[in-house]
C-alpha atoms as one frame of an Amber mdcrd trajectory, in Angstrom:
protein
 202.232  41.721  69.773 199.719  44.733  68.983 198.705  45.089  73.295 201.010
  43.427  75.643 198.570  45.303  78.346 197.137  42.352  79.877 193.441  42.807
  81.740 192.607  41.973  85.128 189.896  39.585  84.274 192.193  37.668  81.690
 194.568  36.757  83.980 191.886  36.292  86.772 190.170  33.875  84.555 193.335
  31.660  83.166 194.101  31.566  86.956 191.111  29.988  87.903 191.419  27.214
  85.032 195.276  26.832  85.841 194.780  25.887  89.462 192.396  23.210  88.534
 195.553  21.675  86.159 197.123  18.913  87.833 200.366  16.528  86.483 201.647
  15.882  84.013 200.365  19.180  82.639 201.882  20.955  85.275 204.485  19.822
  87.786 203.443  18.156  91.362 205.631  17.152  93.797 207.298  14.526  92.784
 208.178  15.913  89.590 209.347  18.718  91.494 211.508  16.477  93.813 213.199
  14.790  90.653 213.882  18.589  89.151 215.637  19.097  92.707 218.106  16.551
  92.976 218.978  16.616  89.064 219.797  20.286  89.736 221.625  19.685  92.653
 223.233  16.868  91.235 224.482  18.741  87.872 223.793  21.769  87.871 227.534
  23.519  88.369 226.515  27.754  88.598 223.362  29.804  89.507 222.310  30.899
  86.146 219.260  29.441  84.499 216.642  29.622  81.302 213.298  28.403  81.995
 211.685  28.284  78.853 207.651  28.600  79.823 206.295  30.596  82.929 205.863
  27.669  85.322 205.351  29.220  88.783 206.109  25.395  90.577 209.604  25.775
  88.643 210.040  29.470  89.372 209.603  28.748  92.568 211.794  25.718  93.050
 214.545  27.641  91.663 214.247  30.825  93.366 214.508  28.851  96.920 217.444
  27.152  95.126 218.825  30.608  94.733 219.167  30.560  90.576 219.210  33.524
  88.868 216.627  33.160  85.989 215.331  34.640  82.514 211.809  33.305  82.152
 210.739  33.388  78.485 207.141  33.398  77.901 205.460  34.054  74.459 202.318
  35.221  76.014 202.162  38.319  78.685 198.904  36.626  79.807 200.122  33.357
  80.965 203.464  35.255  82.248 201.477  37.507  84.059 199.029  34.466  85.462
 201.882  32.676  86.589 203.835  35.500  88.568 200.427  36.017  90.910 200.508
  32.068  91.603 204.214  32.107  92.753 204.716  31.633  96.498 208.246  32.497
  96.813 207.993  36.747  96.196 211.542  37.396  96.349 213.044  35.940  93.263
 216.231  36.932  91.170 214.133  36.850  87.452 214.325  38.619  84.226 211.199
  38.084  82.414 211.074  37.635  78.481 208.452  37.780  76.209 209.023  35.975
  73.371 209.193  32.521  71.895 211.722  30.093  72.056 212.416  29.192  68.690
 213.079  33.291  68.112 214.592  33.669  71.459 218.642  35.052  71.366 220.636
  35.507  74.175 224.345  36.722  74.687 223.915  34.831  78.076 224.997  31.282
  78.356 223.357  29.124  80.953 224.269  26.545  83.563 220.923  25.477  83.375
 217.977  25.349  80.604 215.095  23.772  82.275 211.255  23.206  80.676 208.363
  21.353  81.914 206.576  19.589  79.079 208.768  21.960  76.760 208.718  19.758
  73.579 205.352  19.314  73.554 205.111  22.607  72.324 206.299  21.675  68.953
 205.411  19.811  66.240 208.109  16.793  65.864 209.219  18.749  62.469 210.676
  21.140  64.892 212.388  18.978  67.346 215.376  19.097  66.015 215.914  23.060
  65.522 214.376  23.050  69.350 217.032  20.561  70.915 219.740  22.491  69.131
 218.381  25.900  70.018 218.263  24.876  74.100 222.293  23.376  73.264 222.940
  26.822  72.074 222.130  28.046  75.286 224.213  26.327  77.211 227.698  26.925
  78.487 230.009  24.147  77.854 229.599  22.228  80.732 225.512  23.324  81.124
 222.744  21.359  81.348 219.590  20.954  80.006 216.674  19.699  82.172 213.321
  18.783  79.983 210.179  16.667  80.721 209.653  15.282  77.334 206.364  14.930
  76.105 206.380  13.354  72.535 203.759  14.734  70.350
């Protein structure tokens, strides 16, 4: 990335339009409720990848008390989504980058993504769903909304 310097008025302006987004493209509650008890239910340790910036799962998780890497491939949207988050106090470690490039030496309890897949063309499924495996620690779990291209 040549400026990762992101301007006021970008992130003032991708604000605006992200408010206005409503599900599936972003998470409402009862999305948020099924994320909940899935992560209660299975989720065995506190540490977790969120691949995407999604303040409504930042959020969730923070109260949750996760510790979380956020990886983001654009410092706009990363820096749009950290002004919408309600909960301040939040154990994060924010990555820019994308997930296909994305290494960690961390392994996760949790690898969580709203609408993740739908970020790929289906020629890339596969290398995606074995890249968020790699993540995981042996008894980790991965939490996706799938959205088929």
């Amino acid at each position: 990335m040549k400026d990762s310097k992101v301007k006021k008025e970008d992130w003032e302006m991708w604000l605006a339009h992200w408010s206005q987004v409503a599900h599936p493209i972003a998470p409402g509650r009862y999305s948020l409720s099924i994320y909940r008890k899935n992560i209660k239910k299975y989720v065995k340790g506190k540490r977790a990848l969120l691949l995407g910036a999604t303040w409504q799962l930042r959020d969730l998780m923070a109260k949750m008390g996760l510790i979380v890497d956020v990886v983001e491939i654009s410092p706009i949207v990363l820096e749009a989504h950290n002004h919408m988050c309600k909960v301040k106090k939040r154990k994060e470690n924010l990555i820019i980058n994308d997930w296909l490039s994305y290494t960690s030496k961390e392994k996760y309890d949790l690898v969580i993504g709203d609408a993740s897949s739908f970020q790929f063309s289906e020629k890339n499924y596969d290398r995606f769903f074995k890249k968020t495996a790699s993540w995981l620690k042996e008894d980790g779990v991965s939490i996706q909304l799938i959205m088929m291209n």
